[in-house]
């Protein structure tokens, strides 16, 4: 029981530290203009990972994707299915979830780049978290709405975790 309590406290501390630093990255301007978008995106995507990991293997937790019910049974992009849950309320396709994981999370971590035509933007509170091109592909993450949704998601998640 002590180990479970310690783990819960560490998760609680970590997600709030990630949120605090993501907020700092978004609101602190760089000398040449803009914000610290890559670190902010990585921290916010890490929160998605944490929440998705928590629900991995939970047979009672499902999300709707492309009109079907999915569980989170594996690692990697499967954890990002949580984006379509009530935590984030997105309506992404399975392909879009894979793209968010591959192009925004993995490449940002391993190759410090987001490939064209994928971009990060500061955005405003009224912008959607994701923007799509004419073919419906996710091509942009707006950091301010992503941050705001992560704040909501973390609050709900910590009530359950």
C-alpha atoms as one frame of an Amber mdcrd trajectory, in Angstrom:
protein
   0.000   0.000   0.000   2.889   2.366   0.751   4.418   1.750  -2.687   1.064
   2.507  -4.355   0.746   5.756  -2.373   4.298   6.793  -3.284   3.676   6.002
  -6.973   0.446   8.032  -6.964   2.257  10.976  -5.359   5.068  10.779  -7.922
   2.627  10.678 -10.846   0.733  13.600  -9.356   3.958  15.581  -8.940   5.224
  14.700 -12.421   2.104  15.715 -14.327   1.889  19.024 -12.494   5.578  19.703
 -13.134   5.023  18.903 -16.828   2.048  21.277 -16.906   3.970  24.042 -15.132
   6.939  23.773 -17.467   4.721  23.526 -20.567   2.949  26.710 -19.449   6.321
  28.397 -18.962   7.456  27.285 -22.436   4.283  28.618 -24.054   4.169  31.924
 -22.200   7.896  32.725 -22.173   8.882  34.333 -25.413  12.178  33.541 -27.087
  14.433  36.521 -27.817  13.893  36.056 -31.564  10.111  35.672 -31.130   7.736
  32.791 -30.681   7.597  30.375 -27.794   9.493  27.264 -26.766   7.196  25.040
 -28.804   9.158  21.798 -28.981   9.666  21.435 -25.227   6.030  22.433 -24.603
   4.756  19.877 -27.103   6.962  17.115 -25.662   5.766  17.815 -22.129   2.102
  17.870 -23.164   2.503  14.724 -25.283   4.144  13.078 -22.279   1.005  13.795
 -20.263  -1.050  12.059 -22.972   1.366   9.121 -22.666   0.994   8.991 -18.871
  -2.800   9.013 -18.982  -2.875   6.451 -21.806  -0.418   4.200 -19.949  -2.599
   4.266 -16.867  -5.525   2.836 -18.862  -3.432   0.204 -20.675  -4.999  -3.195
 -20.146  -8.104  -1.762 -18.454 -10.891  -3.734 -20.110 -13.484  -1.258 -18.850
 -11.813   1.717 -20.534 -12.631   2.083 -24.226 -12.557   4.925 -26.708 -14.454
   5.400 -29.930 -12.333   5.652 -33.060 -13.762   5.552 -36.574 -17.116   4.432
 -35.131 -15.616   1.428 -33.325 -14.738   0.799 -29.692 -11.017   0.398 -28.918
  -9.080  -0.533 -25.800  -5.535   0.475 -24.950  -3.736  -2.867 -24.921  -0.265
  -1.977 -26.135   2.403   0.677 -26.082   3.312   3.461 -28.481   0.477   4.985
 -30.445  -2.108   2.803 -28.671  -1.706   4.978 -25.578  -2.554   8.007 -27.708
  -6.036   6.581 -28.250  -6.793   8.360 -24.988  -7.024  11.552 -27.085 -10.492
  10.371 -28.175 -11.587   9.734 -24.585 -13.542  12.189 -22.417 -10.191  13.486
 -21.145  -9.515  15.245 -24.458 -12.743  14.812 -26.477 -11.003  14.604 -29.840
 -12.484  12.803 -32.841  -9.293  11.511 -34.441  -9.118   8.580 -36.814  -6.803
   5.670 -36.064  -4.438   6.958 -38.757  -4.426  10.448 -37.239  -3.621   9.061
 -33.798  -0.703   7.132 -35.299   0.490  10.295 -37.081   0.348  12.383 -33.889
   2.447   9.756 -32.148   4.891   9.209 -35.027   5.313  12.769 -36.314   4.890
  14.871 -33.197   6.029  12.694 -30.314   8.605  10.269 -31.736  10.334  12.522
 -34.228  10.461  15.409 -31.754  12.164  13.149 -29.225  14.524  11.288 -31.529
  15.254  13.638 -34.430  14.456  17.081 -32.903  12.230  17.924 -35.857   8.642
  17.815 -36.974   8.525  16.983 -40.688   6.725  19.212 -43.180   3.795  19.667
 -43.557   3.454  19.239 -39.769   3.776  22.282 -37.545   3.475  23.546 -33.996
   1.749  26.867 -33.289   1.037  28.790 -30.123  -2.651  29.102 -31.037  -5.350
  30.775 -28.966  -7.780  29.358 -26.403 -10.543  29.189 -29.033  -8.477  27.319
 -31.636  -8.891  23.564 -32.025  -6.142  21.435 -30.492  -5.423  19.950 -33.921
  -5.787  21.491 -37.370  -6.156  19.413 -40.508  -5.285  19.842 -44.166  -7.813
  19.446 -47.015  -7.301  15.670 -46.970  -8.158  15.562 -43.267  -4.626  14.845
 -42.027  -3.497  16.400 -38.748  -0.895  18.980 -39.742  -0.787  21.346 -36.777
  -0.868  21.216 -32.990  -2.033  24.438 -31.346  -0.192  24.537 -28.027  -2.489
  26.807 -25.998  -5.619  24.673 -26.518  -3.516  21.518 -26.066  -2.240  22.888
 -22.759  -5.760  23.852 -21.659  -7.084  20.374 -22.490  -4.156  18.795 -20.619
  -5.026  20.843 -17.520  -8.592  19.495 -17.716  -7.394  15.953 -18.473  -4.908
  15.933 -15.581  -7.581  17.099 -13.138  -9.944  14.326 -14.240  -7.178  11.735
 -14.449  -5.879  12.364 -10.930  -9.376  11.853  -9.542  -9.330   8.337 -11.071
  -5.672   7.359 -10.706
